[in-house]
Short mmCIF file of C-alpha atoms and ligand atoms in Angstrom, two decimals:
data_model
loop_
_atom_site.label_atom_id
_atom_site.label_comp_id
_atom_site.label_asym_id
_atom_site.label_seq_id
_atom_site.Cartn_x
_atom_site.Cartn_y
_atom_site.Cartn_z
CA MET G 256 -10.36 -52.73 -49.54
CA ALA G 257 -10.03 -49.90 -47.24
CA ALA G 258 -11.02 -46.61 -48.48
CA LYS G 259 -8.49 -44.11 -49.29
CA GLN G 260 -7.97 -41.50 -46.62
CA THR G 261 -7.66 -38.31 -49.21
CA LEU G 262 -9.79 -35.88 -50.69
CA THR G 263 -9.55 -34.77 -54.46
CA ILE G 264 -10.31 -31.49 -55.33
CA THR G 265 -10.44 -30.16 -58.80
CA ASP G 266 -9.83 -26.54 -59.57
CA ASN G 267 -12.45 -25.59 -62.39
CA ARG G 268 -10.21 -22.41 -63.15
CA THR G 269 -7.42 -24.50 -64.15
CA GLY G 270 -8.82 -28.16 -64.77
CA LYS G 271 -6.02 -29.20 -62.14
CA SER G 272 -6.87 -31.88 -59.98
CA TYR G 273 -5.23 -32.45 -56.36
CA GLU G 274 -5.28 -35.24 -53.72
CA LEU G 275 -5.01 -34.13 -50.22
CA PRO G 276 -4.47 -36.45 -47.04
CA ILE G 277 -7.43 -36.51 -44.64
CA GLU G 278 -5.88 -37.26 -41.09
CA ASP G 279 -8.46 -37.27 -37.96
CA GLY G 280 -11.38 -36.05 -40.15
CA THR G 281 -9.47 -32.93 -41.26
CA ILE G 282 -7.45 -31.65 -44.13
CA LYS G 283 -4.75 -29.53 -43.64
CA ALA G 284 -5.55 -25.74 -44.62
CA MET G 285 -1.64 -25.22 -45.86
CA ASP G 286 -2.17 -28.21 -48.36
CA LEU G 287 -4.67 -25.83 -50.28
CA ARG G 288 -1.90 -23.23 -50.70
CA GLN G 289 -0.55 -25.02 -54.05
CA ILE G 290 -3.99 -24.83 -55.39
CA ALA G 291 -3.51 -21.49 -57.46
CA SER G 292 -5.38 -20.06 -60.72
CA GLY G 293 -1.65 -19.18 -62.11
CA PRO G 294 1.76 -17.41 -61.49
CA GLY G 295 1.45 -14.87 -58.99
CA ASP G 296 -1.67 -16.16 -57.32
CA PHE G 297 -1.13 -16.68 -53.57
CA GLY G 298 -2.95 -20.02 -53.42
CA LEU G 299 -6.24 -21.03 -52.07
CA MET G 300 -7.06 -20.07 -48.28
CA THR G 301 -10.37 -21.15 -46.37
CA TYR G 302 -12.55 -18.38 -45.07
CA ASP G 303 -13.95 -19.14 -41.59
CA PRO G 304 -15.05 -16.42 -39.41
CA ALA G 305 -15.33 -17.01 -35.64
CA PHE G 306 -13.45 -20.51 -36.59
CA MET G 307 -16.90 -22.19 -36.84
CA ASN G 308 -15.19 -25.16 -38.81
CA THR G 309 -11.25 -25.08 -38.01
CA ALA G 310 -9.36 -26.92 -35.56
CA ALA G 311 -6.53 -24.66 -34.67
CA CYS G 312 -4.72 -27.56 -32.59
CA ARG G 313 -4.53 -31.01 -31.37
CA SER G 314 -5.46 -31.26 -27.82
CA ALA G 315 -5.47 -34.23 -25.35
CA ILE G 316 -7.00 -32.45 -22.26
CA THR G 317 -11.07 -32.06 -23.08
CA PHE G 318 -13.48 -33.91 -25.22
CA ILE G 319 -16.75 -32.91 -25.85
CA ASP G 320 -19.56 -34.30 -27.90
CA GLY G 321 -21.94 -31.36 -28.44
CA ASP G 322 -24.85 -33.76 -30.29
CA LYS G 323 -24.69 -36.14 -27.61
CA GLY G 324 -24.09 -33.84 -24.43
CA ILE G 325 -20.94 -35.45 -23.34
CA LEU G 326 -18.32 -33.80 -21.82
CA GLU G 327 -14.83 -35.56 -20.22
CA TYR G 328 -11.71 -34.16 -18.62
CA ARG G 329 -8.76 -36.55 -19.76
CA GLY G 330 -11.17 -39.01 -20.72
CA TYR G 331 -13.08 -39.22 -17.32
CA PRO G 332 -16.56 -38.12 -17.55
CA ILE G 333 -17.64 -35.09 -16.07
CA GLU G 334 -20.51 -36.59 -14.14
CA GLU G 335 -18.08 -38.80 -12.12
CA ILE G 336 -15.52 -35.99 -11.57
CA ALA G 337 -18.06 -33.50 -10.39
CA ASP G 338 -19.35 -36.65 -8.05
CA LYS G 339 -15.94 -37.54 -6.73
CA ALA G 340 -12.92 -35.07 -7.17
CA THR G 341 -11.68 -31.96 -5.55
CA PHE G 342 -11.12 -28.88 -7.59
CA LEU G 343 -7.34 -29.48 -6.74
CA GLU G 344 -7.50 -32.74 -7.82
CA VAL G 345 -9.25 -31.74 -11.15
CA ALA G 346 -6.44 -29.00 -11.81
CA TYR G 347 -3.76 -31.63 -11.42
CA LEU G 348 -5.54 -33.94 -13.84
CA LEU G 349 -5.89 -31.34 -16.44
CA ASN G 350 -2.47 -29.94 -16.19
CA GLU G 351 -0.41 -33.11 -15.53
CA GLY G 352 -2.69 -35.34 -17.62
CA GLU G 353 -3.46 -38.00 -14.82
CA LEU G 354 -5.28 -38.16 -11.66
CA PRO G 355 -2.64 -37.42 -8.81
CA ALA G 356 -1.33 -40.40 -6.62
CA ALA G 357 -1.62 -39.39 -3.05
CA ALA G 358 1.91 -38.17 -2.70
CA GLN G 359 1.55 -36.25 -6.07
CA LEU G 360 -1.51 -34.50 -4.56
CA GLU G 361 0.13 -33.77 -1.30
CA ARG G 362 2.80 -32.13 -3.17
CA TRP G 363 0.68 -30.24 -5.34
CA GLU G 364 -1.54 -28.63 -2.67
CA ARG G 365 1.43 -27.99 -0.46
CA ASP G 366 3.10 -25.88 -3.45
CA ILE G 367 -0.40 -24.04 -4.06
CA ARG G 368 -0.89 -23.23 -0.35
CA PHE G 369 2.78 -21.83 -0.24
CA HIS G 370 2.21 -19.31 -2.86
CA THR G 371 -1.19 -17.94 -1.84
CA TYR G 372 0.04 -14.56 -0.62
CA VAL G 373 0.61 -11.52 -2.87
CA HIS G 374 3.07 -8.77 -2.75
CA THR G 375 1.41 -6.07 -0.68
CA ASN G 376 1.96 -3.54 -3.46
CA ILE G 377 -1.02 -5.04 -5.02
CA ILE G 378 -3.05 -3.63 -2.45
CA LYS G 379 -1.78 -0.12 -3.42
CA PHE G 380 -3.06 -0.31 -6.87
CA LEU G 381 -6.06 -2.26 -5.98
CA GLU G 382 -6.90 0.87 -3.94
CA GLY G 383 -6.56 3.07 -7.10
CA PHE G 384 -9.79 1.56 -8.44
CA ARG G 385 -12.90 3.35 -7.94
CA TYR G 386 -15.32 1.97 -5.69
CA ASP G 387 -17.90 0.69 -8.35
CA ALA G 388 -15.12 -0.58 -10.63
CA HIS G 389 -16.26 -4.04 -12.28
CA PRO G 390 -14.37 -6.86 -10.60
CA MET G 391 -13.40 -8.49 -13.73
CA GLY G 392 -11.78 -5.28 -14.82
CA MET G 393 -9.84 -5.17 -11.62
CA LEU G 394 -8.91 -8.89 -11.75
CA LEU G 395 -7.79 -8.66 -15.39
CA GLY G 396 -5.70 -5.89 -14.40
CA VAL G 397 -4.27 -7.22 -11.46
CA VAL G 398 -3.31 -10.69 -12.82
CA GLY G 399 -1.53 -8.85 -15.80
CA ALA G 400 0.18 -6.69 -13.57
CA LEU G 401 1.55 -10.02 -11.64
CA SER G 402 3.95 -10.28 -14.76
CA THR G 403 5.86 -7.44 -13.17
CA PHE G 404 6.36 -9.06 -10.00
CA TYR G 405 7.77 -12.55 -11.37
CA PRO G 406 9.96 -11.11 -14.44
CA ASP G 407 11.33 -14.94 -14.17
CA ALA G 408 8.02 -15.71 -15.51
CA LYS G 409 9.35 -14.90 -19.28
CA ASP G 410 11.47 -18.02 -19.22
CA ILE G 411 8.61 -20.01 -20.90
CA HIS G 412 10.77 -22.65 -22.29
CA ASP G 413 11.97 -24.12 -18.92
CA PRO G 414 9.34 -26.55 -17.69
CA GLU G 415 10.20 -26.27 -13.85
CA ASN G 416 9.84 -22.62 -14.50
CA ARG G 417 6.35 -22.91 -16.07
CA TYR G 418 5.43 -25.40 -13.34
CA ILE G 419 5.96 -22.42 -10.59
CA GLN G 420 4.39 -19.95 -12.74
CA ARG G 421 1.33 -22.35 -13.06
CA VAL G 422 1.12 -23.15 -9.40
CA ARG G 423 1.53 -19.30 -8.48
CA LEU G 424 -1.45 -18.43 -10.71
CA LEU G 425 -3.60 -21.00 -8.98
CA ALA G 426 -2.66 -20.08 -5.86
CA LYS G 427 -2.61 -16.36 -6.14
CA LEU G 428 -6.00 -15.89 -8.42
CA PRO G 429 -8.40 -16.76 -5.38
CA THR G 430 -6.52 -13.98 -3.02
CA ILE G 431 -6.94 -11.31 -5.77
CA ALA G 432 -10.28 -12.43 -6.77
CA ALA G 433 -11.23 -12.11 -2.84
CA PHE G 434 -9.38 -8.67 -2.46
CA CYS G 435 -11.55 -7.58 -5.41
CA PHE G 436 -14.63 -8.52 -3.69
CA ARG G 437 -13.73 -6.70 -0.41
CA HIS G 438 -12.69 -3.48 -2.23
CA SER G 439 -16.22 -3.49 -3.93
CA ARG G 440 -17.75 -3.72 -0.81
CA GLY G 441 -15.38 -1.41 1.26
CA LEU G 442 -14.24 -4.11 3.59
CA PRO G 443 -10.55 -4.80 4.98
CA TYR G 444 -8.80 -7.41 2.93
CA GLU G 445 -8.78 -10.63 4.49
CA PHE G 446 -5.25 -12.60 4.00
CA PRO G 447 -5.15 -16.13 3.28
CA ARG G 448 -5.37 -18.95 5.75
CA ASN G 449 -3.15 -21.71 4.45
CA ASP G 450 -4.37 -23.97 7.29
CA LEU G 451 -7.99 -23.87 5.13
CA ASP G 452 -8.63 -25.97 2.14
CA TYR G 453 -8.79 -24.19 -1.29
CA ILE G 454 -12.23 -23.39 -1.37
CA GLY G 455 -12.44 -22.88 2.34
CA ASN G 456 -9.60 -20.23 2.20
CA PHE G 457 -11.44 -18.47 -0.74
CA VAL G 458 -14.86 -18.25 0.98
CA ASN G 459 -12.92 -17.27 4.28
CA MET G 460 -11.07 -14.41 2.31
CA THR G 461 -14.70 -13.22 0.77
CA PHE G 462 -16.80 -13.34 3.67
CA SER G 463 -14.96 -13.44 7.04
CA ILE G 464 -15.82 -10.36 9.24
CA GLY G 465 -13.64 -9.46 12.13
CA GLY G 466 -11.62 -12.44 11.24
CA LYS G 467 -14.79 -14.75 11.72
CA HIS G 468 -16.54 -16.80 9.51
CA GLU G 469 -18.76 -19.97 9.94
CA PRO G 470 -18.06 -22.26 6.96
CA ASN G 471 -21.01 -24.30 5.58
CA ALA G 472 -19.74 -27.65 4.03
CA VAL G 473 -22.82 -27.90 1.73
CA LEU G 474 -22.13 -24.77 0.20
CA GLN G 475 -18.48 -24.92 -0.12
CA ARG G 476 -18.93 -28.40 -1.75
CA ALA G 477 -21.50 -26.68 -4.04
CA LEU G 478 -19.33 -23.93 -4.87
CA GLU G 479 -16.32 -26.48 -5.29
CA ILE G 480 -18.43 -28.83 -7.82
CA LEU G 481 -19.29 -25.26 -9.79
CA LEU G 482 -15.67 -24.44 -10.21
CA ILE G 483 -15.02 -27.93 -11.32
CA LEU G 484 -17.70 -27.92 -13.88
CA HIS G 485 -16.19 -24.54 -15.28
CA ALA G 486 -12.47 -26.09 -15.16
CA ASP G 487 -12.06 -26.70 -18.96
CA HIS G 488 -14.18 -26.64 -22.13
CA GLU G 489 -11.63 -27.07 -24.99
CA GLN G 490 -11.21 -24.21 -27.56
CA ASN G 491 -13.89 -21.93 -26.24
CA CYS G 492 -13.21 -17.95 -26.67
CA SER G 493 -11.25 -17.26 -23.74
CA THR G 494 -8.71 -20.36 -23.88
CA SER G 495 -8.37 -19.16 -27.54
CA ALA G 496 -7.37 -16.17 -26.53
CA VAL G 497 -4.91 -17.54 -23.85
CA ARG G 498 -3.47 -19.56 -26.71
CA ALA G 499 -3.29 -17.02 -29.14
CA VAL G 500 -1.65 -14.49 -26.72
CA GLY G 501 0.62 -17.10 -25.22
CA SER G 502 1.69 -17.97 -28.69
CA SER G 503 3.64 -14.59 -29.05
CA GLY G 504 5.91 -16.15 -26.27
CA VAL G 505 4.56 -13.56 -23.44
CA ASP G 506 4.64 -14.86 -19.79
CA PRO G 507 1.42 -16.95 -18.49
CA PHE G 508 0.43 -13.84 -16.33
CA SER G 509 -0.11 -11.74 -19.36
CA ALA G 510 -1.79 -14.67 -21.58
CA VAL G 511 -4.17 -15.56 -18.65
CA SER G 512 -5.06 -12.00 -18.38
CA ALA G 513 -6.13 -11.87 -22.06
CA GLY G 514 -8.44 -14.95 -21.11
CA ILE G 515 -9.94 -13.11 -18.32
CA ALA G 516 -10.73 -10.19 -20.74
CA ALA G 517 -12.56 -12.56 -23.06
CA LEU G 518 -14.45 -14.44 -20.24
CA TYR G 519 -15.66 -10.94 -19.43
CA GLY G 520 -18.14 -10.53 -22.36
CA PRO G 521 -21.72 -11.35 -22.11
CA LEU G 522 -21.53 -14.03 -24.63
CA HIS G 523 -18.93 -15.88 -22.81
CA GLY G 524 -18.59 -16.05 -18.97
CA GLY G 525 -20.72 -12.63 -18.38
CA ALA G 526 -23.63 -14.68 -19.66
CA ASN G 527 -24.72 -15.85 -15.91
CA GLU G 528 -24.77 -12.31 -15.07
CA ALA G 529 -27.17 -11.51 -17.97
CA VAL G 530 -29.58 -14.33 -16.77
CA LEU G 531 -30.11 -12.68 -13.50
CA ARG G 532 -30.60 -9.55 -15.22
CA MET G 533 -32.94 -10.87 -17.32
CA LEU G 534 -34.97 -12.51 -14.36
CA ASP G 535 -35.00 -9.23 -12.96
CA GLU G 536 -36.50 -7.70 -16.05
CA ILE G 537 -39.23 -10.46 -16.26
CA GLY G 538 -39.90 -9.66 -12.67
CA ASP G 539 -42.82 -11.92 -12.23
CA ARG G 540 -44.03 -15.52 -13.41
CA SER G 541 -46.97 -13.98 -15.09
CA ARG G 542 -44.66 -11.97 -17.41
CA ILE G 543 -42.90 -15.20 -18.76
CA PRO G 544 -45.31 -15.93 -21.44
CA ALA G 545 -44.61 -12.18 -22.83
CA PHE G 546 -41.03 -12.42 -22.67
CA ILE G 547 -40.67 -15.76 -24.48
CA GLU G 548 -42.62 -14.07 -27.24
CA LYS G 549 -40.48 -11.13 -27.31
CA VAL G 550 -37.40 -13.60 -27.69
CA LYS G 551 -39.04 -15.41 -30.52
CA ARG G 552 -39.71 -12.04 -32.12
CA GLY G 553 -35.93 -11.56 -32.27
CA GLU G 554 -36.31 -8.63 -29.71
CA GLY G 555 -33.45 -10.30 -27.31
CA ARG G 556 -32.24 -13.83 -26.50
CA LEU G 557 -32.97 -16.21 -23.64
CA MET G 558 -30.11 -15.84 -21.80
CA GLY G 559 -28.67 -19.10 -20.38
CA PHE G 560 -29.89 -21.03 -23.43
CA GLY G 561 -27.91 -22.00 -26.63
CA HIS G 562 -24.31 -23.15 -27.14
CA ARG G 563 -21.95 -23.21 -29.94
CA VAL G 564 -20.97 -26.64 -29.33
CA TYR G 565 -23.87 -28.19 -27.42
CA LYS G 566 -26.84 -29.01 -29.58
CA SER G 567 -28.33 -31.04 -26.67
CA TYR G 568 -28.78 -30.37 -22.90
CA ASP G 569 -25.37 -28.92 -21.68
CA PRO G 570 -24.33 -31.77 -19.45
CA ARG G 571 -23.04 -29.16 -16.86
CA ALA G 572 -26.47 -27.64 -16.61
CA LYS G 573 -27.79 -30.96 -15.81
CA LEU G 574 -25.46 -31.32 -12.79
CA ILE G 575 -25.85 -27.75 -11.88
CA LYS G 576 -29.61 -28.10 -11.29
CA GLN G 577 -29.06 -30.29 -8.79
CA VAL G 578 -26.49 -28.25 -7.05
CA ALA G 579 -29.06 -25.51 -7.27
CA TYR G 580 -31.55 -27.73 -5.19
CA ASP G 581 -28.85 -28.72 -2.51
CA VAL G 582 -28.14 -25.17 -2.15
CA PHE G 583 -31.55 -23.64 -1.88
CA GLU G 584 -32.16 -26.17 0.70
CA GLN G 585 -29.63 -24.70 2.92
CA THR G 586 -30.72 -21.11 1.97
CA GLY G 587 -34.21 -21.08 1.42
CA MET G 588 -36.11 -21.07 -1.97
CA ASN G 589 -36.04 -18.29 -3.98
CA PRO G 590 -38.57 -16.52 -6.18
CA MET G 591 -36.04 -16.16 -9.02
CA LEU G 592 -35.29 -19.83 -9.20
CA GLU G 593 -38.77 -20.44 -9.23
CA MET G 594 -39.38 -18.44 -12.13
CA ALA G 595 -36.03 -19.74 -13.74
CA ILE G 596 -37.57 -23.28 -13.27
CA GLU G 597 -40.63 -22.26 -15.10
CA LEU G 598 -38.85 -20.41 -18.02
CA GLU G 599 -37.17 -23.64 -18.56
CA GLN G 600 -40.11 -25.79 -18.90
CA ILE G 601 -41.78 -23.40 -20.87
CA ALA G 602 -38.97 -22.91 -23.32
CA LEU G 603 -38.13 -26.69 -23.59
CA LYS G 604 -41.67 -27.36 -24.91
CA ASP G 605 -41.64 -24.45 -27.65
CA GLU G 606 -41.11 -25.19 -31.12
CA TYR G 607 -38.77 -22.12 -31.86
CA PHE G 608 -36.24 -23.28 -29.18
CA ILE G 609 -36.70 -27.10 -29.99
CA SER G 610 -36.11 -26.58 -33.72
CA ARG G 611 -32.84 -24.40 -33.07
CA LYS G 612 -31.64 -26.94 -30.70
CA LEU G 613 -31.66 -24.48 -27.77
CA TYR G 614 -31.21 -25.95 -24.54
CA PRO G 615 -30.03 -24.58 -20.97
CA ASN G 616 -26.07 -24.13 -20.71
CA VAL G 617 -24.01 -23.91 -17.71
CA ASP G 618 -24.88 -20.28 -16.81
CA PHE G 619 -28.71 -20.64 -16.56
CA TYR G 620 -28.37 -21.76 -12.96
CA SER G 621 -25.05 -20.90 -11.96
CA GLY G 622 -25.96 -16.94 -11.25
CA LEU G 623 -29.07 -18.16 -9.08
CA ILE G 624 -26.57 -20.18 -7.32
CA TYR G 625 -23.82 -17.55 -6.39
CA GLN G 626 -26.51 -14.94 -5.67
CA ALA G 627 -27.68 -17.70 -2.99
CA MET G 628 -24.57 -17.95 -1.82
CA GLY G 629 -23.88 -14.20 -1.38
CA TYR G 630 -22.09 -12.95 -4.23
CA PRO G 631 -23.33 -10.04 -6.15
CA THR G 632 -24.14 -10.24 -9.57
CA ASP G 633 -21.02 -8.46 -11.17
CA TYR G 634 -19.05 -11.04 -9.11
CA PHE G 635 -20.03 -14.13 -11.10
CA THR G 636 -17.80 -14.01 -13.81
CA VAL G 637 -14.81 -14.01 -11.37
CA LEU G 638 -15.97 -16.95 -9.91
CA PHE G 639 -16.10 -18.51 -13.37
CA ALA G 640 -12.42 -17.47 -13.98
CA ILE G 641 -11.09 -19.40 -10.78
CA GLY G 642 -12.88 -22.40 -12.00
CA ARG G 643 -11.68 -21.96 -15.47
CA LEU G 644 -7.86 -21.22 -14.53
CA PRO G 645 -6.80 -24.98 -14.61
CA GLY G 646 -8.02 -25.37 -18.08
CA TRP G 647 -6.36 -21.98 -19.08
CA LEU G 648 -3.12 -23.25 -17.84
CA ALA G 649 -3.21 -26.65 -19.05
CA GLN G 650 -4.01 -25.54 -22.71
CA TRP G 651 -1.13 -23.01 -22.31
CA GLU G 652 1.22 -25.76 -21.51
CA GLU G 653 0.00 -28.07 -24.19
CA MET G 654 0.53 -25.27 -26.63
CA ILE G 655 4.02 -24.37 -25.74
CA LYS G 656 4.98 -28.04 -26.09
CA ASP G 657 3.37 -28.41 -29.37
CA HIS G 658 5.91 -28.56 -31.95
CA GLU G 659 3.35 -27.61 -34.56
CA GLN G 660 2.31 -24.42 -32.88
CA LYS G 661 3.60 -21.04 -33.96
CA ILE G 662 2.48 -17.52 -33.17
CA ALA G 663 -0.88 -17.32 -33.94
CA ARG G 664 -1.64 -14.97 -37.17
CA PRO G 665 -5.04 -15.62 -38.88
CA ARG G 666 -5.38 -14.33 -42.67
CA GLN G 667 -7.57 -12.10 -44.02
CA ILE G 668 -9.77 -11.28 -47.30
CA TYR G 669 -8.74 -7.79 -47.95
CA VAL G 670 -11.85 -5.61 -49.11
CA GLY G 671 -10.80 -1.91 -48.42
CA PRO G 672 -9.90 0.51 -51.04
CA ALA G 673 -7.55 -0.32 -53.80
CA ARG G 674 -4.10 1.66 -53.66
CA ARG G 675 -4.83 5.31 -54.02
CA GLN G 676 -2.90 8.80 -53.54
CA TYR G 677 -2.72 10.75 -50.15
CA VAL G 678 -4.88 13.81 -50.39
CA PRO G 679 -3.73 16.82 -48.73
CA ILE G 680 -6.17 18.35 -45.97
CA ASP G 681 -7.23 21.13 -48.27
CA GLY G 682 -8.15 18.58 -51.08
CA ARG G 683 -10.47 16.70 -48.96
CA ARG G 684 -14.26 17.09 -48.96
N1 LIG E 805 -32.31 -17.06 -27.21
C1 LIG E 805 -33.30 -17.01 -28.25
N2 LIG E 805 -32.63 -17.35 -29.77
C2 LIG E 805 -31.37 -17.87 -29.68
C3 LIG E 805 -30.57 -18.00 -28.62
C4 LIG E 805 -31.16 -17.48 -27.53
N3 LIG E 805 -30.30 -17.65 -26.16
N4 LIG E 805 -29.47 -18.42 -28.88
C5 LIG E 805 -29.49 -18.56 -30.44
N5 LIG E 805 -30.62 -18.20 -30.58
C6 LIG E 805 -31.19 -18.26 -31.95
C7 LIG E 805 -30.55 -17.28 -32.99
O1 LIG E 805 -31.42 -16.26 -33.05
C8 LIG E 805 -30.43 -18.14 -34.42
O2 LIG E 805 -31.93 -18.25 -34.91
P1 LIG E 805 -32.18 -17.73 -36.38
O3 LIG E 805 -31.47 -19.01 -36.95
O4 LIG E 805 -33.72 -17.81 -36.43
O5 LIG E 805 -31.59 -16.47 -36.84
C9 LIG E 805 -30.15 -19.68 -34.13
O6 LIG E 805 -30.50 -19.98 -32.85
C10 LIG E 805 -28.79 -19.81 -34.03
O7 LIG E 805 -27.91 -18.94 -33.13
P2 LIG E 805 -26.63 -18.32 -33.39
O8 LIG E 805 -26.26 -16.89 -32.97
O9 LIG E 805 -26.09 -18.77 -34.63
O10 LIG E 805 -25.73 -19.46 -32.60
P3 LIG E 805 -24.31 -19.37 -32.15
O11 LIG E 805 -23.88 -20.97 -32.28
O12 LIG E 805 -23.51 -18.56 -33.05
O13 LIG E 805 -24.54 -18.62 -30.43
C11 LIG E 805 -24.37 -18.44 -28.14
C12 LIG E 805 -24.26 -19.73 -29.54
C13 LIG E 805 -24.17 -19.18 -26.83
C14 LIG E 805 -23.71 -17.19 -28.44
C15 LIG E 805 -25.92 -17.99 -28.32
O14 LIG E 805 -26.91 -19.28 -28.21
C16 LIG E 805 -26.59 -17.27 -27.06
O15 LIG E 805 -26.21 -15.94 -27.33
N6 LIG E 805 -26.89 -17.22 -25.97
C17 LIG E 805 -27.40 -16.66 -25.11
C18 LIG E 805 -25.83 -16.13 -24.16
C19 LIG E 805 -25.34 -17.37 -23.12
O16 LIG E 805 -26.25 -18.07 -22.71
N7 LIG E 805 -24.15 -17.87 -23.28
C20 LIG E 805 -23.43 -18.86 -22.56
C21 LIG E 805 -22.83 -19.67 -23.42
S1 LIG E 805 -22.37 -20.99 -22.36
C22 LIG E 805 -21.06 -20.31 -21.25
C23 LIG E 805 -19.91 -20.28 -22.14
O17 LIG E 805 -19.31 -21.17 -22.53
O18 LIG E 805 -19.31 -19.09 -22.08
#
């Protein structure tokens, strides 16, 4: 006889038992509400800070098995996708659910090419940023401001309209990102060249001087692989931000701007930047053992190590390591990379890291690669944002179509003062 797919809970306060259905390895938190200690009791809730054990949606986009180190986009293993697909194919796959047939890809690429230009007023407010403004601060501001240029984006219940806005975002983010890069360097803005492919156009907008840039196919493919590896990672902090903000019914530019803000944090997208700063701080291979000991004493973390979900080697980190070698073959070996390799080897053999299942994550090598390509440290997270955009958009689209979703609104356990009377200023001490 097949086991019953239910959970029986006995409330020892009342002696009552409840049988809750188990579906997909979960119980519904709302099913707990009926469990009350008596009249006037609101009913039982779950307490789950940081959503460590709460599924907030059903999703058909990305599958992760953190213990086995598996990552799949729409069922395709990341290793195959990174080896064979282009970034725009991956963006299509994530957003539309299937790999595009030739005609579908042609339309997708054409639509994105058509929308790469941004309104020239955007340049005016970019000019308002200080010369040393962090590019992520500029990016999130400008992407949020796009909603004012496209008021039609508010019509989020029309699928055709959503398609256009997703295309606009995919087309314009590299342009805005490149403008932020040029602003930081005091260089004139380089406009999109729609005869180039997605990556080629972005690289040209960042590095072209006097209208000239000599493309390097190996470096461009390496950048494309890095963006593919970042394209989606299910319900991470920034994606949850896009979903939560998007659940209010706001336009996708505002929702994606919230995702960029979340990505800016050092524990999320900012970690690749933190890895470089850490390597800088270590300074020399001879100081690695002392640094490891400091981390083990709890005085700082080994940045680029550890992951909330992966408790074995991050599959993206394995692929990135290979990309790092391809890139350094072009640009020359870098003492920072040598230090990173040694740091990794030492940490992987150390009981502290082994027992806590701390392995290199996607950010351990990505910063080194970006640096070798010529991007400054504070720009790395911008590249992560370009990579993650297709995932944010696919998750936003899925959220809008999901009839089980409502405006995101967690509960709390109130621990503040009990009701009390207002004290006029003279009576306060
Ligand atoms: N270095 C040293 N110790 C660590 C590290 C680390 N990088 N990460 C976790 N630990 C220790 C932590 O001190 C704790 O030890 P103990 O049990 O003795 O108190 C234990 O491992 C568990 O840590 P946790 O903070 O409960 O783990 P978490 O799942 O909440 O944190 C993490 C995940 C990614 C925030 C964390 O591993 C970390 O801060 N890593 C460094 C920052 C980093 O590389 N972030 C990039 C994440 S991947 C890119 C992305 O998806 O955004």
